[in-house]
GROMACS .gro file of C-alpha atoms in nm:
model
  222
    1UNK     CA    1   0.000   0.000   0.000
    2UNK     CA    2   0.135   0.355  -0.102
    3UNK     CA    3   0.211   0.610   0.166
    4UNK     CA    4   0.220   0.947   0.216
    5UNK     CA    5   0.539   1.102   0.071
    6UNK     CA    6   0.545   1.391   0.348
    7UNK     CA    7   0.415   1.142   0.631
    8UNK     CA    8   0.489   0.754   0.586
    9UNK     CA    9   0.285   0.677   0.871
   10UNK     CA   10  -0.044   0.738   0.662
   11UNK     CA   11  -0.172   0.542   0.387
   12UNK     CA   12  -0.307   0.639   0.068
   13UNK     CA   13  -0.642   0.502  -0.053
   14UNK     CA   14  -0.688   0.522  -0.394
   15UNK     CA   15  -1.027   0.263  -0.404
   16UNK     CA   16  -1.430   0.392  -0.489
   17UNK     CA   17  -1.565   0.289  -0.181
   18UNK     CA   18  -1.455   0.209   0.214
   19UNK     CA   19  -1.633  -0.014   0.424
   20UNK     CA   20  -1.883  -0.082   0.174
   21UNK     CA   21  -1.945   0.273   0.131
   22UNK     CA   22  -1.882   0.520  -0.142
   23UNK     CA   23  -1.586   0.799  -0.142
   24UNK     CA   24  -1.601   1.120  -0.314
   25UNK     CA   25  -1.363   0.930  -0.563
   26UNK     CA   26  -1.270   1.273  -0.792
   27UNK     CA   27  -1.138   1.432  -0.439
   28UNK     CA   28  -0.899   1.102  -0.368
   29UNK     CA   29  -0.661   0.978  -0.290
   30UNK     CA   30  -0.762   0.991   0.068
   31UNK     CA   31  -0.590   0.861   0.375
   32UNK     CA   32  -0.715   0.570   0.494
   33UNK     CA   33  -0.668   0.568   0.851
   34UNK     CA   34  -0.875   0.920   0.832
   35UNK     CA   35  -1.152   0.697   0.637
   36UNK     CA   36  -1.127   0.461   0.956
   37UNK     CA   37  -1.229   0.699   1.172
   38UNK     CA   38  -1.454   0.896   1.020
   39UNK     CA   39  -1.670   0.536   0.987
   40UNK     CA   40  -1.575   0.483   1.364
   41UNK     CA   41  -1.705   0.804   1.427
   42UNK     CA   42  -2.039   0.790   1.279
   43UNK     CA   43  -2.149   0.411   1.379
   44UNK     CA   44  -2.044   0.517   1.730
   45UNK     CA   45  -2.304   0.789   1.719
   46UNK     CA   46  -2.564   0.518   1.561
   47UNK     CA   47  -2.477   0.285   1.849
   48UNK     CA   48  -2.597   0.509   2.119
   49UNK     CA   49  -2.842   0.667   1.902
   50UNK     CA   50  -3.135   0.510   1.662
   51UNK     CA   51  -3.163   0.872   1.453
   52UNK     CA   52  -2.839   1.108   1.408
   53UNK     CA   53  -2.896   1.438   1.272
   54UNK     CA   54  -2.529   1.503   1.071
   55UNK     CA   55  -2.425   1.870   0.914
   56UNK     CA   56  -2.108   2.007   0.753
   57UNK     CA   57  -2.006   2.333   0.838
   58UNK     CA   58  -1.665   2.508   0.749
   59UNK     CA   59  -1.476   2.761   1.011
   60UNK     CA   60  -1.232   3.015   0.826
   61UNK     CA   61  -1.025   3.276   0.991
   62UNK     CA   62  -1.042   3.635   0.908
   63UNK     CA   63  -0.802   3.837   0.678
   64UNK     CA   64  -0.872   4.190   0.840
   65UNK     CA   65  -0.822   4.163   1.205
   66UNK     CA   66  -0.535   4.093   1.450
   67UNK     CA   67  -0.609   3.769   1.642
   68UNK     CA   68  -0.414   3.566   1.934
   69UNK     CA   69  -0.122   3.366   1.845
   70UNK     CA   70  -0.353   3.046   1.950
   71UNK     CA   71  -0.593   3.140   1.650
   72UNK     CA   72  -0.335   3.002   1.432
   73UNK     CA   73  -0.322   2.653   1.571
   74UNK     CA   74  -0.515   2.383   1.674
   75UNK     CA   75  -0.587   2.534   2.013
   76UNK     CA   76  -0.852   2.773   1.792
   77UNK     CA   77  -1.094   2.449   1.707
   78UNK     CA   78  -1.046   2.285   2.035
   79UNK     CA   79  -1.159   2.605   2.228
   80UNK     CA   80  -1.466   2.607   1.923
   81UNK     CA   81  -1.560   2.250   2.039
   82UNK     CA   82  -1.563   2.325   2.402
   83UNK     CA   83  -1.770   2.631   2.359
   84UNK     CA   84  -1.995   2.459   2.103
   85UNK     CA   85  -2.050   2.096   2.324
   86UNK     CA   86  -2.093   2.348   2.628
   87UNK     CA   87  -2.406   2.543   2.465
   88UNK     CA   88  -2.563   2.199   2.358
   89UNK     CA   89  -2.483   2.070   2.702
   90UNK     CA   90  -2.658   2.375   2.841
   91UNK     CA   91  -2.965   2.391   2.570
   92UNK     CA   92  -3.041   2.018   2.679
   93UNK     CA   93  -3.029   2.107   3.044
   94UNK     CA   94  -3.313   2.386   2.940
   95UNK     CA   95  -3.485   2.157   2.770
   96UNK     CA   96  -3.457   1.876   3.059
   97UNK     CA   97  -3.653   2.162   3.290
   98UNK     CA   98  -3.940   2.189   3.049
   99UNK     CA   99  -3.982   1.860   2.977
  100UNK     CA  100  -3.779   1.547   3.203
  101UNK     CA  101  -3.813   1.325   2.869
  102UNK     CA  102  -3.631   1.578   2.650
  103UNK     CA  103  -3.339   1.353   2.495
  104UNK     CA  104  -2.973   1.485   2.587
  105UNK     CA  105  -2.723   1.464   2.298
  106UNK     CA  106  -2.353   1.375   2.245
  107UNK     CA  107  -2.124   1.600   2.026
  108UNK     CA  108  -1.938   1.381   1.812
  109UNK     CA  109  -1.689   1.563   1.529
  110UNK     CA  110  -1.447   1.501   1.272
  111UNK     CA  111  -1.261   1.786   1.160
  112UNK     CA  112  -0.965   1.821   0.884
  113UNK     CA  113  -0.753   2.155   0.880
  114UNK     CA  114  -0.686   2.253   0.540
  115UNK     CA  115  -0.430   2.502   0.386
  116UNK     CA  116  -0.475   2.611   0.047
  117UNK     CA  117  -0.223   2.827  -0.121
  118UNK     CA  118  -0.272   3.191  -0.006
  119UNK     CA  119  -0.548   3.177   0.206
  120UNK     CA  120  -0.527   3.121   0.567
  121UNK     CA  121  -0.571   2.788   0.746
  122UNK     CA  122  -0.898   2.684   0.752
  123UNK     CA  123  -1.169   2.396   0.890
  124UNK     CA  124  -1.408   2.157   0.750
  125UNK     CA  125  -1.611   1.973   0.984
  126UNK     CA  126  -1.881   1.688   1.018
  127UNK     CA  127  -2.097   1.722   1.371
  128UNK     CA  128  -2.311   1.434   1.468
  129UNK     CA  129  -2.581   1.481   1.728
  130UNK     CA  130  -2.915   1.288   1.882
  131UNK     CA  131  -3.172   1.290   1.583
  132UNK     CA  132  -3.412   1.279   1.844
  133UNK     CA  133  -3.298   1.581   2.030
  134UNK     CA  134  -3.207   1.797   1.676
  135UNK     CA  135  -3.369   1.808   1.329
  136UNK     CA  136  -3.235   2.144   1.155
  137UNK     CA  137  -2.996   2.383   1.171
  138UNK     CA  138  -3.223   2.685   1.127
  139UNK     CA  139  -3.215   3.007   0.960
  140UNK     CA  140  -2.921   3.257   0.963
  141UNK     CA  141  -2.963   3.576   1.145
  142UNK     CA  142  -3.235   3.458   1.334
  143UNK     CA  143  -3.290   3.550   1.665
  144UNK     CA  144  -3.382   3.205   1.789
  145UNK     CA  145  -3.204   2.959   2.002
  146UNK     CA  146  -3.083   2.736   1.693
  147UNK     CA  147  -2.806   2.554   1.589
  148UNK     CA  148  -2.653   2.815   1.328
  149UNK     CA  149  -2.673   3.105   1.591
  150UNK     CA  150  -2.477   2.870   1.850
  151UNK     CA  151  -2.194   2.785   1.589
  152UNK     CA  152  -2.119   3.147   1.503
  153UNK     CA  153  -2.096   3.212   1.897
  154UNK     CA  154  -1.876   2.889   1.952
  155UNK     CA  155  -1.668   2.997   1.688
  156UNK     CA  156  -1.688   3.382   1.815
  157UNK     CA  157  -1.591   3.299   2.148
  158UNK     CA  158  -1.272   3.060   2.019
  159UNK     CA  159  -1.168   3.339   1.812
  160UNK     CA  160  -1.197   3.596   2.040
  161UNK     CA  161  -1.380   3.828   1.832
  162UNK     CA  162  -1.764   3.939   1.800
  163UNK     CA  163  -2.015   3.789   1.631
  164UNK     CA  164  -2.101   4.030   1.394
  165UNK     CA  165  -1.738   4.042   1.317
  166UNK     CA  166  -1.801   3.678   1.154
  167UNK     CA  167  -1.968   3.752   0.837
  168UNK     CA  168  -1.832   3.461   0.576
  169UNK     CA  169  -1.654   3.287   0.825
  170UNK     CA  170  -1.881   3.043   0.970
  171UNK     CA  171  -2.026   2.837   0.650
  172UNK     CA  172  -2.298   2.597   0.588
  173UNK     CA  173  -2.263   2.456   0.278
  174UNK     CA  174  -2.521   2.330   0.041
  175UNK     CA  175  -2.716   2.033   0.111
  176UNK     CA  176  -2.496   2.029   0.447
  177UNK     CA  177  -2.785   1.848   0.673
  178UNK     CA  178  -2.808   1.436   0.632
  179UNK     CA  179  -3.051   1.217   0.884
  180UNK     CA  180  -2.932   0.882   0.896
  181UNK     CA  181  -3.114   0.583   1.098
  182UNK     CA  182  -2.987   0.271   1.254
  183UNK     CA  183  -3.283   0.097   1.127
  184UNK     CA  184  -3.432   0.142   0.767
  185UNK     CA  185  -3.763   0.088   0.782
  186UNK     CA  186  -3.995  -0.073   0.470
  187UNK     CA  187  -4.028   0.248   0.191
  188UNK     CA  188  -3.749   0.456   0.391
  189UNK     CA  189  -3.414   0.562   0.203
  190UNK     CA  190  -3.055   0.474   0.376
  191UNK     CA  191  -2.888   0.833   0.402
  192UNK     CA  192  -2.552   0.685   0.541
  193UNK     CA  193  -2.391   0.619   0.194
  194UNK     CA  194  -2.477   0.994   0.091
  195UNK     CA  195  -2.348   1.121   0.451
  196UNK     CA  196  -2.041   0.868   0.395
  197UNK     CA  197  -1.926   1.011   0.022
  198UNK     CA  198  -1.985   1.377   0.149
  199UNK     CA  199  -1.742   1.342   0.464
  200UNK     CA  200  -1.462   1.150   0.251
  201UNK     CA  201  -1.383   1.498   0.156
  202UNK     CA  202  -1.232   1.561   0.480
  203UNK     CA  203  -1.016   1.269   0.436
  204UNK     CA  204  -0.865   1.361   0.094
  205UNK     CA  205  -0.492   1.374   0.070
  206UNK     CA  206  -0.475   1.688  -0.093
  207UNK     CA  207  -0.435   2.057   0.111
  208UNK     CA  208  -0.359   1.897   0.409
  209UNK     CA  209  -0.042   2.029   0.603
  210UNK     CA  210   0.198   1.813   0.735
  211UNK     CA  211   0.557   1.846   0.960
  212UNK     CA  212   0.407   2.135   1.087
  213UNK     CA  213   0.361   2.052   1.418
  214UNK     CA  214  -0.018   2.089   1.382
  215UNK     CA  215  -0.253   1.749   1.295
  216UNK     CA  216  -0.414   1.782   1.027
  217UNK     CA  217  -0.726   1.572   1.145
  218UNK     CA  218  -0.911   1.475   1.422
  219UNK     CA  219  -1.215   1.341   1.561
  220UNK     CA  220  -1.413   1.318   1.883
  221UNK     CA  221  -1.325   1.028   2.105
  222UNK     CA  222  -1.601   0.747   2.227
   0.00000   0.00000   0.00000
């Protein structure tokens, strides 16, 4: 098997599908112990939960303002991902007072750190949460309690900056939101394969940084 020319630890994967499961092939190669994970990742959340809800969402620094020396390493998502599990920890504990059968919810992630040539580092990530405790992401500039409002203030407070500073840098992309099930019922279409070939892309090869002294990948743990 071929590895990686700047890090022989990490294989290439040059194949259509992982697992079973289709690959966004035109993106590849991809790294295949970043494949393992990502399918780690997801049928962990599908183990403790029947119904994910899944969304992409990409984090960019900005070009006009003077940030902290942390905002250019790793330290910027981690203190995203704390802020971000805190306010879902905190919405389910509101929701727990209203109603004592509201469902709690895991954050699981899987994020790849990308460089592309003059442009600031930047993130891709997949979030996983309890399908039964989140359905949509909904609408941008809204002044409700939903999912977009809390990424742009996870990703305010990591960067240190306010959120109407943010404009462009905290992206949904199209099609971003997938509900997959751990049982497919009679009539009812299996969304993992579609979630699977749309998070390959964080596994590609390609405009990854390496030697750096910054990983260029990660995911959430249990």
């Amino acid at each position: 098997m071929l590895r990686h020319t700047s890090n022989t630890n990490l294989h290439l994967y040059h194949a259509r599908t992982f697992q079973g499961l289709p690959v966004m092939a035109e993106k590849g190669p991809f790294i295949e112990q970043y494949l393992s994970r990502l399918h780690s990742t997801i049928e962990r959340s599908l183990r403790q939960y029947s119904r994910v809800f899944a969304f992409r969402v990409d984090l960019r620094l900005p070009l006009s303002f003077e940030l902290p020396e942390y905002a250019y390493t790793n330290e910027v998502i981690s203190r995203f991902l704390e802020s971000f599990k805190a306010k879902i920890e905190h919405d389910r504990q509101r929701a727990n007072a209203r109603n004592r059968y509201a469902h709690d919810s895991r954050v699981r992630y899987v994020w790849t750190r990308e460089e592309s040539r003059g442009e600031r580092p930047h993130y891709h990530l997949l979030i996983l949460l309890n399908g039964d405790a989140y359905y949509s992401l909904g609408r941008i500039r809204s002044d409700a309690n939903n999912m977009i409002n809390r990424l742009h203030e996870a990703w305010s407070s990591a960067l240190g900056l306010s959120v109407d500073l943010l404009d462009g840098l905290v992206e949904i992309p199209d099609n971003a939101v997938y509900r997959i099930s751990r049982d497919i019922r009679t009539g009812q279409e299996d969304k993992l394969p579609d979630l699977f070939r749309r998070a390959s892309y964080l596994c590609k090869a390609a405009t990854k940084s390496y030697g750096d002294g910054q990983h260029g990948f990660d995911c959430s743990r249990g």
